[in-house]
Each structure stands twice: as structure tokens, then as C-alpha cells.
PDB file of C-alpha atoms in Angstrom:
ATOM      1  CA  UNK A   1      53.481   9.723 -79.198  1.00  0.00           C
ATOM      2  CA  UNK A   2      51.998  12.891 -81.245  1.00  0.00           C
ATOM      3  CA  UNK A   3      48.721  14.379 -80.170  1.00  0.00           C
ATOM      4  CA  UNK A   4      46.580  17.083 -80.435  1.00  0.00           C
ATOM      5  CA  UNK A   5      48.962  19.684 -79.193  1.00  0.00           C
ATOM      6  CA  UNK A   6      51.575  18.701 -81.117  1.00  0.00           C
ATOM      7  CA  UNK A   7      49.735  18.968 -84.202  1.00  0.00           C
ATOM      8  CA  UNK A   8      48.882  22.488 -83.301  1.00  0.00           C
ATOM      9  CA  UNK A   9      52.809  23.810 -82.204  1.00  0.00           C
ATOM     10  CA  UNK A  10      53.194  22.098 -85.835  1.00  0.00           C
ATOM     11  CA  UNK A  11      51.342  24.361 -87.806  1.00  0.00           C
ATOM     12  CA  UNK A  12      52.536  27.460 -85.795  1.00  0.00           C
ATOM     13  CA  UNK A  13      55.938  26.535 -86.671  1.00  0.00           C
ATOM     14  CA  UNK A  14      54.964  26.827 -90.485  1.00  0.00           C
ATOM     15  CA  UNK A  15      52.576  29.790 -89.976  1.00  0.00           C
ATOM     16  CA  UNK A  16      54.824  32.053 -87.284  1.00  0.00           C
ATOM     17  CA  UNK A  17      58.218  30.134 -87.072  1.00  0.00           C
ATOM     18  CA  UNK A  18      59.343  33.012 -84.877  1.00  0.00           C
ATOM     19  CA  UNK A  19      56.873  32.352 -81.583  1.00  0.00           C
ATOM     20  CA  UNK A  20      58.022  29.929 -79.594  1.00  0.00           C
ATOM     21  CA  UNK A  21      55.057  27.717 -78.991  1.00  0.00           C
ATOM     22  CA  UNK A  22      56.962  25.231 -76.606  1.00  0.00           C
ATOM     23  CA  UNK A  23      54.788  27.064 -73.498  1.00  0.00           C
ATOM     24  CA  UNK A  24      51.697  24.900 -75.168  1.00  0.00           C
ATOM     25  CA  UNK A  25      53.458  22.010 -74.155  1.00  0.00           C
ATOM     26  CA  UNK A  26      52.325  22.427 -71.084  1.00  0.00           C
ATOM     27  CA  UNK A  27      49.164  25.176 -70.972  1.00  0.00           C
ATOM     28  CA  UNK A  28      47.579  23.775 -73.546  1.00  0.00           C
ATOM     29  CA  UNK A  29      47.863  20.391 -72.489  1.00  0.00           C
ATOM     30  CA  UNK A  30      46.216  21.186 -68.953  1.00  0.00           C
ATOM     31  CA  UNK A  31      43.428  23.445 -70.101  1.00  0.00           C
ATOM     32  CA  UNK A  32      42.676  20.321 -72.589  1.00  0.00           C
ATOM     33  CA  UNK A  33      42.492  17.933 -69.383  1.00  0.00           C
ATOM     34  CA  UNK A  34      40.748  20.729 -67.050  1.00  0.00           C
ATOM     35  CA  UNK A  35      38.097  20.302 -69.896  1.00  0.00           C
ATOM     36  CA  UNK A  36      37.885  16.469 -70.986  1.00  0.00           C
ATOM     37  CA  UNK A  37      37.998  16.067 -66.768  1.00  0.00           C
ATOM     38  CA  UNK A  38      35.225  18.412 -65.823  1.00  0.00           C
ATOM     39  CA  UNK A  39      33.362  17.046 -68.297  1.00  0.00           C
ATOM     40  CA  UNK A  40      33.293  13.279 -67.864  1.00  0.00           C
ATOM     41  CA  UNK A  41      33.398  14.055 -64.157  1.00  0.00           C
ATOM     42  CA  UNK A  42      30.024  16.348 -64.943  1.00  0.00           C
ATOM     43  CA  UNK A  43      28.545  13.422 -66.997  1.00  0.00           C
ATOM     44  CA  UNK A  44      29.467  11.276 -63.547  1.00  0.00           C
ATOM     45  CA  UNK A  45      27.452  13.943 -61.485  1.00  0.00           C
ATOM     46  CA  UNK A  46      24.706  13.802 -64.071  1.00  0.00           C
ATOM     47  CA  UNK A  47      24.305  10.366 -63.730  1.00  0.00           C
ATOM     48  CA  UNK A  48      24.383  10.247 -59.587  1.00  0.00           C
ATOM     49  CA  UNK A  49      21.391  13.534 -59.824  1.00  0.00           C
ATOM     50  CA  UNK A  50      23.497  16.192 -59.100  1.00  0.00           C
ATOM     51  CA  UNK A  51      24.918  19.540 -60.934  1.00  0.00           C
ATOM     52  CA  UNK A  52      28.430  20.220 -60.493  1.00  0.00           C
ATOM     53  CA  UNK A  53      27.503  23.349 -58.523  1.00  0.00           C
ATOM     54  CA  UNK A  54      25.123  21.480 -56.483  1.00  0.00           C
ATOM     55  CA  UNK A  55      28.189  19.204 -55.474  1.00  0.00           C
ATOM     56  CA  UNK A  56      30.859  22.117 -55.222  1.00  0.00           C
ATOM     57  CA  UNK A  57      28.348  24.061 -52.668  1.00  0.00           C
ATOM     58  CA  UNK A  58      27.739  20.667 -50.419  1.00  0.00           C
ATOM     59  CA  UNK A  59      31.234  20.050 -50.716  1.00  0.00           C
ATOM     60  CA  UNK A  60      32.524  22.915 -49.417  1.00  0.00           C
ATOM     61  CA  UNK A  61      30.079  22.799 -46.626  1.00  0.00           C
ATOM     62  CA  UNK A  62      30.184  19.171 -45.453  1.00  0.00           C
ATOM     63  CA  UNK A  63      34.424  19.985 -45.816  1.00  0.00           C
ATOM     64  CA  UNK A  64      33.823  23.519 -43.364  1.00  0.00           C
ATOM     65  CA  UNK A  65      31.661  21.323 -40.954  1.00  0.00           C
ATOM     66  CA  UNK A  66      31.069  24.853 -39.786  1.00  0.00           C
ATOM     67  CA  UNK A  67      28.128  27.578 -41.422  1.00  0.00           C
ATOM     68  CA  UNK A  68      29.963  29.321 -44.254  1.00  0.00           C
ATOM     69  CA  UNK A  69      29.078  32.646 -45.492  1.00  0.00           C
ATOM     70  CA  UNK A  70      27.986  32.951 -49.108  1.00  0.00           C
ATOM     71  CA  UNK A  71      31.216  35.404 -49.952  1.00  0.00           C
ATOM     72  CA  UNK A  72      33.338  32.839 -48.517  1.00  0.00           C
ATOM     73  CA  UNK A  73      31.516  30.518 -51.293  1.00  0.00           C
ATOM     74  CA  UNK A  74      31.831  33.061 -53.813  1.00  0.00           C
ATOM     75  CA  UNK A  75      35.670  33.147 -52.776  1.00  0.00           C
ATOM     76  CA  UNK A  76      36.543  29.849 -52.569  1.00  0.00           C
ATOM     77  CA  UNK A  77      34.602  28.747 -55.894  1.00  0.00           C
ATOM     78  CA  UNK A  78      35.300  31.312 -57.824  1.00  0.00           C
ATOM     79  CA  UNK A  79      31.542  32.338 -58.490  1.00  0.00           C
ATOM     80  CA  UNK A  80      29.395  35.481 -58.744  1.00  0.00           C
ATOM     81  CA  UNK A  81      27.446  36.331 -55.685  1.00  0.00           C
ATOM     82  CA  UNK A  82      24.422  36.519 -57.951  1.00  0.00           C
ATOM     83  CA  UNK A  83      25.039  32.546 -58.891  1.00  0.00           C
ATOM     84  CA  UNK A  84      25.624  31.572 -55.651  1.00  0.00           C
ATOM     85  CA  UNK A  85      22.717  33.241 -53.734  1.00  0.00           C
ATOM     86  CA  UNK A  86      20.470  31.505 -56.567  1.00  0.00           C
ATOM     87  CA  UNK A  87      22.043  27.813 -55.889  1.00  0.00           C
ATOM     88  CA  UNK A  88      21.947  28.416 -51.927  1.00  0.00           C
ATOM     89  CA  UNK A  89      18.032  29.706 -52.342  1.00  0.00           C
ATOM     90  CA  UNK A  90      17.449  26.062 -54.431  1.00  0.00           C
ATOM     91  CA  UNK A  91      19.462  23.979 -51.657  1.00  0.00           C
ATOM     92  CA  UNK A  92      17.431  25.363 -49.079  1.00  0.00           C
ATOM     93  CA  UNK A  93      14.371  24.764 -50.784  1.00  0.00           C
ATOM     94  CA  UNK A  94      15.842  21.201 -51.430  1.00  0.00           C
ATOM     95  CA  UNK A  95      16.642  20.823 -47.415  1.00  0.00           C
ATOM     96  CA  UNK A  96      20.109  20.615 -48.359  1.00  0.00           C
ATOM     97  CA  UNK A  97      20.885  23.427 -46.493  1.00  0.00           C
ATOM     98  CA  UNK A  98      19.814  25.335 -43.394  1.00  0.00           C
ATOM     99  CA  UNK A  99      20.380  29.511 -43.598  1.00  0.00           C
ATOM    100  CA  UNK A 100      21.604  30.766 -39.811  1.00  0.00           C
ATOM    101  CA  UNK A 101      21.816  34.571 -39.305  1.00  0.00           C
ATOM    102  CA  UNK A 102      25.417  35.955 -39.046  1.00  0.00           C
ATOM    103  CA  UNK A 103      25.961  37.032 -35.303  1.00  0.00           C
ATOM    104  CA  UNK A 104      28.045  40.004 -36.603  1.00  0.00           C
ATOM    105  CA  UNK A 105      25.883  41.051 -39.240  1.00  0.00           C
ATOM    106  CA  UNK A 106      22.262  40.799 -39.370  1.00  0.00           C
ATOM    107  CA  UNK A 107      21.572  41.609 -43.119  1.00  0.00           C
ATOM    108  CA  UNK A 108      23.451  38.398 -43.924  1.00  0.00           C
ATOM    109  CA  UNK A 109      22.721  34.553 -43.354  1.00  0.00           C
ATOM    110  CA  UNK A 110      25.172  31.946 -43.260  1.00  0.00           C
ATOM    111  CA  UNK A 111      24.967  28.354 -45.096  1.00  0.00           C
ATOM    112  CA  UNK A 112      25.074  24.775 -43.134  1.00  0.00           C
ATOM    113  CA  UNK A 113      24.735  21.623 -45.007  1.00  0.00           C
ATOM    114  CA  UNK A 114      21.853  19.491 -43.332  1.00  0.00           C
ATOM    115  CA  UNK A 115      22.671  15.671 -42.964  1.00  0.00           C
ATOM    116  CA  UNK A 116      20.515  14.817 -46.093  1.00  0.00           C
ATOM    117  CA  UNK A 117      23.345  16.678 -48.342  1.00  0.00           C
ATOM    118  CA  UNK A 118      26.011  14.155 -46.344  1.00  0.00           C
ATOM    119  CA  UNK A 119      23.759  11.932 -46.966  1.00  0.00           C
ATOM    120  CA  UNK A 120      23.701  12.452 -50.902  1.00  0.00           C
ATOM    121  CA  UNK A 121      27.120  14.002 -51.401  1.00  0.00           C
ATOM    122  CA  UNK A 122      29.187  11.288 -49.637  1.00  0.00           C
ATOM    123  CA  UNK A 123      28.213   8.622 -52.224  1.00  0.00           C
ATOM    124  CA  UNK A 124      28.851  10.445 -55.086  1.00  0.00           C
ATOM    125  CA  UNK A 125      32.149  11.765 -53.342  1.00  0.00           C
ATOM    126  CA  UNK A 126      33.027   8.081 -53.902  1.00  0.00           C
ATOM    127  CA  UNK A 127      31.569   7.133 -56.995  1.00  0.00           C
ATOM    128  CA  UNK A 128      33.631  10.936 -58.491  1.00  0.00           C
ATOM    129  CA  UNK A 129      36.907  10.080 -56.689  1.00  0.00           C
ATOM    130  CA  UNK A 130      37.051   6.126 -57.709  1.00  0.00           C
ATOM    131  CA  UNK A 131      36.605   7.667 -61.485  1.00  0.00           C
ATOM    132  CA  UNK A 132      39.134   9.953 -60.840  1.00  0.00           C
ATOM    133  CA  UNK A 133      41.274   7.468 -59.367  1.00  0.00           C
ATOM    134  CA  UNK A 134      41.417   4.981 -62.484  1.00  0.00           C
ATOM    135  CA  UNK A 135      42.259   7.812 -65.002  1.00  0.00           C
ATOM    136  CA  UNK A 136      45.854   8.625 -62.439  1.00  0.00           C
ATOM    137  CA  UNK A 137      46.182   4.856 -62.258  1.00  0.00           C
ATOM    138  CA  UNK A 138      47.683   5.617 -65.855  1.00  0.00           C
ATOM    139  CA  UNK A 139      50.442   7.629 -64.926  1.00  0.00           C
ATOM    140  CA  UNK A 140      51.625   4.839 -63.156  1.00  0.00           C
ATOM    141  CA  UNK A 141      55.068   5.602 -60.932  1.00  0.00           C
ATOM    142  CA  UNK A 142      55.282   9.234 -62.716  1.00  0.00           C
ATOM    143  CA  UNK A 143      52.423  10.302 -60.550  1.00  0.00           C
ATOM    144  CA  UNK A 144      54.675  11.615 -57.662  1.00  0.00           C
ATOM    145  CA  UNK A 145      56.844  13.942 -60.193  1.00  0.00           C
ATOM    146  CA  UNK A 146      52.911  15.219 -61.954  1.00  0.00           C
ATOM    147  CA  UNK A 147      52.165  16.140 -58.586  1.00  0.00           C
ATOM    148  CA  UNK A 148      55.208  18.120 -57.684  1.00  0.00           C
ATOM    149  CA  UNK A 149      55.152  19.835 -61.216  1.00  0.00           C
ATOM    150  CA  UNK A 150      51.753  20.663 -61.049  1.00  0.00           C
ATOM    151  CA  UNK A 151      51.872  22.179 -57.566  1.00  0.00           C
ATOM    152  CA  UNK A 152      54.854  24.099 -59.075  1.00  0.00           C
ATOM    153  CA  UNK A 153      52.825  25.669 -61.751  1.00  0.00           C
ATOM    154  CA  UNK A 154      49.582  25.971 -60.026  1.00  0.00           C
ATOM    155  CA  UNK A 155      51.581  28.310 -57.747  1.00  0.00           C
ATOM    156  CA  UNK A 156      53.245  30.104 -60.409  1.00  0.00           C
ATOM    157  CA  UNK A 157      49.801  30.914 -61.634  1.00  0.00           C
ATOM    158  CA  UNK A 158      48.328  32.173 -58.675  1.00  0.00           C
ATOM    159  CA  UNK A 159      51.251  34.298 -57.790  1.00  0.00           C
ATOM    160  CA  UNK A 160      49.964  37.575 -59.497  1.00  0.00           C
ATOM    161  CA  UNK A 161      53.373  38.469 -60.200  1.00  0.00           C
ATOM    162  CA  UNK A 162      53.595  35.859 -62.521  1.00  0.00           C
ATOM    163  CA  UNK A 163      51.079  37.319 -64.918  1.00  0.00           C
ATOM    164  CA  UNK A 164      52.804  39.258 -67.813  1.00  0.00           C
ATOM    165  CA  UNK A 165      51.281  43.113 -67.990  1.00  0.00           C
ATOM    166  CA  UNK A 166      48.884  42.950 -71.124  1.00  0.00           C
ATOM    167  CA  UNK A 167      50.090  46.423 -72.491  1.00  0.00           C
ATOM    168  CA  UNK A 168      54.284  44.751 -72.530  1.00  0.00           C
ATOM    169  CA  UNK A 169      52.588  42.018 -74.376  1.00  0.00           C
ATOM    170  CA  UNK A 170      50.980  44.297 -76.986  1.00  0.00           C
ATOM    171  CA  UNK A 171      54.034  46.221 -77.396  1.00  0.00           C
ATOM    172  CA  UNK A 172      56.032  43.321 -77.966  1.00  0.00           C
ATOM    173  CA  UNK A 173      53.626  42.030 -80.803  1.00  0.00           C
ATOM    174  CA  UNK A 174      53.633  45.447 -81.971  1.00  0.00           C
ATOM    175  CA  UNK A 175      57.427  45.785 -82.329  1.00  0.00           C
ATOM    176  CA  UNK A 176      57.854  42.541 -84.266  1.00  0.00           C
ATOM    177  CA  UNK A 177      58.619  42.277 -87.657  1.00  0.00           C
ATOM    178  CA  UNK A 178      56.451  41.053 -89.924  1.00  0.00           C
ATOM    179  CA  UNK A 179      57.532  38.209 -91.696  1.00  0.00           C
ATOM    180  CA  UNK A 180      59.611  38.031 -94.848  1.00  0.00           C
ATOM    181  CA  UNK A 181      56.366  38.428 -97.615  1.00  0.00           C
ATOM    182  CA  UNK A 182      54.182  39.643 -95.262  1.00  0.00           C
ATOM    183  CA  UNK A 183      52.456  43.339 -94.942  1.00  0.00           C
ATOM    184  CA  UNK A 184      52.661  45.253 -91.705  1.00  0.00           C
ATOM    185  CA  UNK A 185      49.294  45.284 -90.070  1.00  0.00           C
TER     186      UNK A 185
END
């Protein structure tokens, strides 16, 4: 079954037939989910009164069950400090969260989810995950094997040895031949 992707590696072929697209098999295939799934789980959110940062935040928080410190936020989320201090000022404000001064450190406050986030978070925990939970239902008994290969390459990607040295890249596109009837650029 042809889709999107495939259509795409297609008309490389006839534009470049000398990259090998065949890594789109796979990249471009999960950046395409990552996208359709963040935003039908977003439009889930929407619907249950809460922003997906809103829910990451609480999340993480209910998960600690301990006051978290707004750069382990930033960390784990992959935010800016700036976003994260604004979200944390609205939760508070919200009674979502308590702030708790940091024994070590006066100058900064730690974040504790109150019971009212439990309170909202757990139900749309549910509602998000039983969403979630029909769209695997389709990979039926290959679901095992998706996990393993996506643990595989999720730790591929965060090894920063893995990521190819931009300037190699640019050298290597550099080198290359252009084309029969093409001009050198």
C-alpha cells in the first residue's frame, strides 16, 4: 500500500536518482505521525479544557509526586525557561500548582501540583491514553516488533554520536557531481 512517503522517494528518484531516499522510509514516516498524533491528541486536550503544555507541566508533576524545579521542567520537556516560568506563573494563579522555596537556593522556587490538577489531569490522562490506545489497536500483533524498533531508533537519535557533523555533510553535497545536463551550482 503506497502513501504519502512513497510518493515523495518517487519523485526524488526522477529528480536526484543518485540520493538514496530509502532513510525517509522511516524519518519521514515518524515525523508525519509525531505530527498527525500531537495534533488529534491536542484537539483531544482542547476538547477536555486543557493546552498541551498545561497537561505536560501537571503531568510531570503528578508523575514526580515530589516539588520539581522549573530547570528540571525545562529539561525534561524540552522548553525555554522563559515558556515555562510563564505556564508555572498561570498554574499557580489557576491553583494548579503550589511554588515552595528551594532549601538550597533561595532565589529559586520549586513546583508541586495541588490535588485539583490530579483532580483534572487524571481524567483526561484517560480520556488521551484510551485515544491513543485504539489508534495501536491497528498494528495488531506487530506492536511488540514497533516497540523494539522504535526504542532502537529513539536511542540512536539521542546518542549524540549518531548525529552526522553538518560541515561532512556540506562537503559531501559539495563534492558531488552534478547531474548529466545539469550546471554546477
Amino acid at each position: 500500500m503506497a502513501d504519502a512517503i512513497d510518493i515523495i522517494r518517487a519523485q526524488w528518484a526522477a529528480a536526484e536518482p543518485d540520493v538514496d531516499t530509502s532513510p525517509a522510509e522511516v524519518v519521514v514516516r515518524v515525523l508525519r505521525i509525531a505530527r498527525i498524533l500531537q495534533k488529534r491528541s491536542d484537539d483531544v486536550l482542547e476538547r477536555l479544557g486543557m493546552t498541551r503544555a498545561e497537561f505536560d507541566i501537571l503531568s510531570l508533576l503528578i508523575r514526580a509526586g515530589r516539588p520539581v524545579s522549573p530547570t528540571e521542567i525545562c529539561d525534561q520537556l524540552w522548553t525555554s525557561g522563559a515558556g515555562t516560568t510563564k505556564r508555572l506563573h498561570k498554574l499557580t494563579e489557576r491553583r494548579l500548582i503550589v511554588r515552595l522555596p528551594n532549601p538550597q537556593d533561595g532565589r529559586s522556587m520549586f513546583a508541586e501540583a495541588t490535588e485539583a490538577a490530579r483532580e483534572q489531569v487524571v481524567p483526561v490522562l484517560h480520556e488521551l491514553t484510551r485515544f491513543e490506545g485504539q489508534l495501536i489497536e491497528r498494528l495488531g500483533g506487530s506492536k511488540d516488533s514497533v516497540v523494539d524498533a522504535l526504542r532502537t531508533l529513539l536511542a540512536a537519535v539521542e546518542d549524540d554520536r549518531a548525529e552526522p557533523d553538518p560541515r561532512a555533510l556540506l562537503r559531501s553535497t559539495a563534492l558531488r557531481r552534478p547531474a548529466p545536463g545539469r550546471a554546477a551550482t
